[in-house]
Amino acid sequence: MLIRVINPNTSAPMTAAIGAAAARVAAPGTRIDCVSPAMGPASIEGHYDEAIATVGLLEEIRAGELLGAAGHVVACFGDPGLDAAREIARAPVIGVAEAAMHLATLVATGFSVVTTLERTCIITEHLVHNYGFTRQCRAIRACEIAVLELEHPGSGAYERIEDECRRALREDRSGAIVLGCAGMAELRDRLQAALGVPVVEGVTAAVKLLEGLAALGLATSRHGDYAAPLAKPYAGLMARFAPGGSS
Ligand code: 2AL
């Protein structure tokens, strides 16, 4: 089966790192195609970045559907455009934040999210509420690391993340850590070995969940609000995104 992992930011090094992490956990019959949109922000660190990145993401969802993808991963921790993607895709679409949070609740009664910049914490907080994990999410912690710093080996990002995880385990009563950025995918194994608690990372979690859904014959419901968007004209630059009403 083909799983398309879409990094909605346009950083090529981050896309390569996300693809490598996804490929490492994929089952023998799974092919990972990790892509990023041709247009959009270099990193996603706020509401505006998210809103703009969503358009390129949806374009990649459409491209993946044409390639016959059996599943799509939205590989940004804000899960931007997730509901919209589900309206236009026949194959299941999973966001990395929802994947990681769901798995964390299976291995601990409470988890802490350790993310990049403090300004992104409110995006995670909204997701926690939307997904119904307010009782399990004990804290959302920022390391004040810019997303693209994660790709620079000399930035000290790993050490700052490990320090914040240790503070979380001391202070939050959490049994598990959720990594709050797709750019942290390659740090998971090292962090879990260092911390000795489950460290859940969304890219790898989403790949395994998509494989599970496929094995069980489960796909997004087309009944109700995830039905195809209604056909209508879109004006101006958005004209090419107008839904045909047939997907
Ligand atoms: C992210 C992420 O996963 N990718 C990105 O560009 N920004 N999320 C975050 N909290 O920084």
JSON list of C-alpha atoms and ligand atoms in Angstrom, two decimals, residues 7-10 14 18 41-46 50 75-79 96 115-117 120-121 123-124 145-148 150 180-184, ligand 1:
[
{"chain": "A", "resi": 7, "resn": "ASN", "atom": "CA", "xyz": [4.94, 17.78, 5.33]},
{"chain": "A", "resi": 8, "resn": "PRO", "atom": "CA", "xyz": [2.86, 20.96, 4.88]},
{"chain": "A", "resi": 9, "resn": "ASN", "atom": "CA", "xyz": [5.88, 23.20, 5.26]},
{"chain": "A", "resi": 10, "resn": "THR", "atom": "CA", "xyz": [8.32, 23.61, 2.37]},
{"chain": "A", "resi": 14, "resn": "MET", "atom": "CA", "xyz": [12.64, 18.39, 7.24]},
{"chain": "A", "resi": 18, "resn": "ILE", "atom": "CA", "xyz": [10.12, 12.92, 8.23]},
{"chain": "A", "resi": 41, "resn": "PRO", "atom": "CA", "xyz": [5.72, 28.72, 4.43]},
{"chain": "A", "resi": 42, "resn": "ALA", "atom": "CA", "xyz": [9.17, 27.26, 5.21]},
{"chain": "A", "resi": 43, "resn": "SER", "atom": "CA", "xyz": [7.90, 26.33, 8.67]},
{"chain": "A", "resi": 44, "resn": "ILE", "atom": "CA", "xyz": [4.58, 26.46, 10.46]},
{"chain": "A", "resi": 45, "resn": "GLU", "atom": "CA", "xyz": [4.70, 28.36, 13.75]},
{"chain": "A", "resi": 46, "resn": "GLY", "atom": "CA", "xyz": [1.38, 30.15, 14.10]},
{"chain": "A", "resi": 50, "resn": "GLU", "atom": "CA", "xyz": [-1.16, 27.25, 9.19]},
{"chain": "A", "resi": 75, "resn": "ALA", "atom": "CA", "xyz": [2.78, 15.75, 9.06]},
{"chain": "A", "resi": 76, "resn": "CYS", "atom": "CA", "xyz": [2.54, 18.97, 11.05]},
{"chain": "A", "resi": 77, "resn": "PHE", "atom": "CA", "xyz": [1.63, 18.97, 14.73]},
{"chain": "A", "resi": 78, "resn": "GLY", "atom": "CA", "xyz": [-1.17, 21.54, 14.30]},
{"chain": "A", "resi": 79, "resn": "ASP", "atom": "CA", "xyz": [-2.96, 19.01, 12.06]},
{"chain": "A", "resi": 96, "resn": "VAL", "atom": "CA", "xyz": [0.23, 13.58, 13.54]},
{"chain": "A", "resi": 115, "resn": "THR", "atom": "CA", "xyz": [6.76, 21.34, 21.45]},
{"chain": "A", "resi": 116, "resn": "THR", "atom": "CA", "xyz": [8.74, 24.08, 19.72]},
{"chain": "A", "resi": 117, "resn": "LEU", "atom": "CA", "xyz": [7.74, 27.72, 20.32]},
{"chain": "A", "resi": 120, "resn": "THR", "atom": "CA", "xyz": [2.29, 27.28, 19.05]},
{"chain": "A", "resi": 121, "resn": "CYS", "atom": "CA", "xyz": [1.02, 25.96, 22.40]},
{"chain": "A", "resi": 123, "resn": "ILE", "atom": "CA", "xyz": [-2.78, 25.47, 18.63]},
{"chain": "A", "resi": 124, "resn": "THR", "atom": "CA", "xyz": [-2.07, 22.26, 20.54]},
{"chain": "A", "resi": 145, "resn": "ILE", "atom": "CA", "xyz": [13.13, 26.11, 19.52]},
{"chain": "A", "resi": 146, "resn": "ALA", "atom": "CA", "xyz": [12.23, 27.39, 16.06]},
{"chain": "A", "resi": 147, "resn": "VAL", "atom": "CA", "xyz": [11.03, 24.56, 13.80]},
{"chain": "A", "resi": 148, "resn": "LEU", "atom": "CA", "xyz": [13.92, 24.86, 11.36]},
{"chain": "A", "resi": 150, "resn": "LEU", "atom": "CA", "xyz": [15.53, 21.09, 14.59]},
{"chain": "A", "resi": 180, "resn": "GLY", "atom": "CA", "xyz": [4.95, 18.34, 19.46]},
{"chain": "A", "resi": 181, "resn": "CYS", "atom": "CA", "xyz": [6.54, 18.76, 16.04]},
{"chain": "A", "resi": 182, "resn": "ALA", "atom": "CA", "xyz": [6.91, 16.51, 12.99]},
{"chain": "A", "resi": 183, "resn": "GLY", "atom": "CA", "xyz": [10.51, 17.74, 12.80]},
{"chain": "A", "resi": 184, "resn": "MET", "atom": "CA", "xyz": [11.20, 15.81, 16.03]},
{"chain": "B", "resi": 1, "resn": "2AL", "atom": "C1", "xyz": [5.18, 22.26, 13.36]},
{"chain": "B", "resi": 1, "resn": "2AL", "atom": "C2", "xyz": [5.37, 21.04, 12.66]},
{"chain": "B", "resi": 1, "resn": "2AL", "atom": "O1", "xyz": [5.09, 19.91, 13.08]},
{"chain": "B", "resi": 1, "resn": "2AL", "atom": "N1", "xyz": [5.90, 21.39, 11.46]},
{"chain": "B", "resi": 1, "resn": "2AL", "atom": "C3", "xyz": [6.00, 22.75, 11.41]},
{"chain": "B", "resi": 1, "resn": "2AL", "atom": "O2", "xyz": [6.45, 23.38, 10.44]},
{"chain": "B", "resi": 1, "resn": "2AL", "atom": "N2", "xyz": [5.55, 23.24, 12.59]},
{"chain": "B", "resi": 1, "resn": "2AL", "atom": "N3", "xyz": [4.63, 22.31, 14.63]},
{"chain": "B", "resi": 1, "resn": "2AL", "atom": "C4", "xyz": [5.11, 23.04, 15.68]},
{"chain": "B", "resi": 1, "resn": "2AL", "atom": "N4", "xyz": [4.45, 22.99, 16.84]},
{"chain": "B", "resi": 1, "resn": "2AL", "atom": "O3", "xyz": [6.11, 23.73, 15.57]}
]
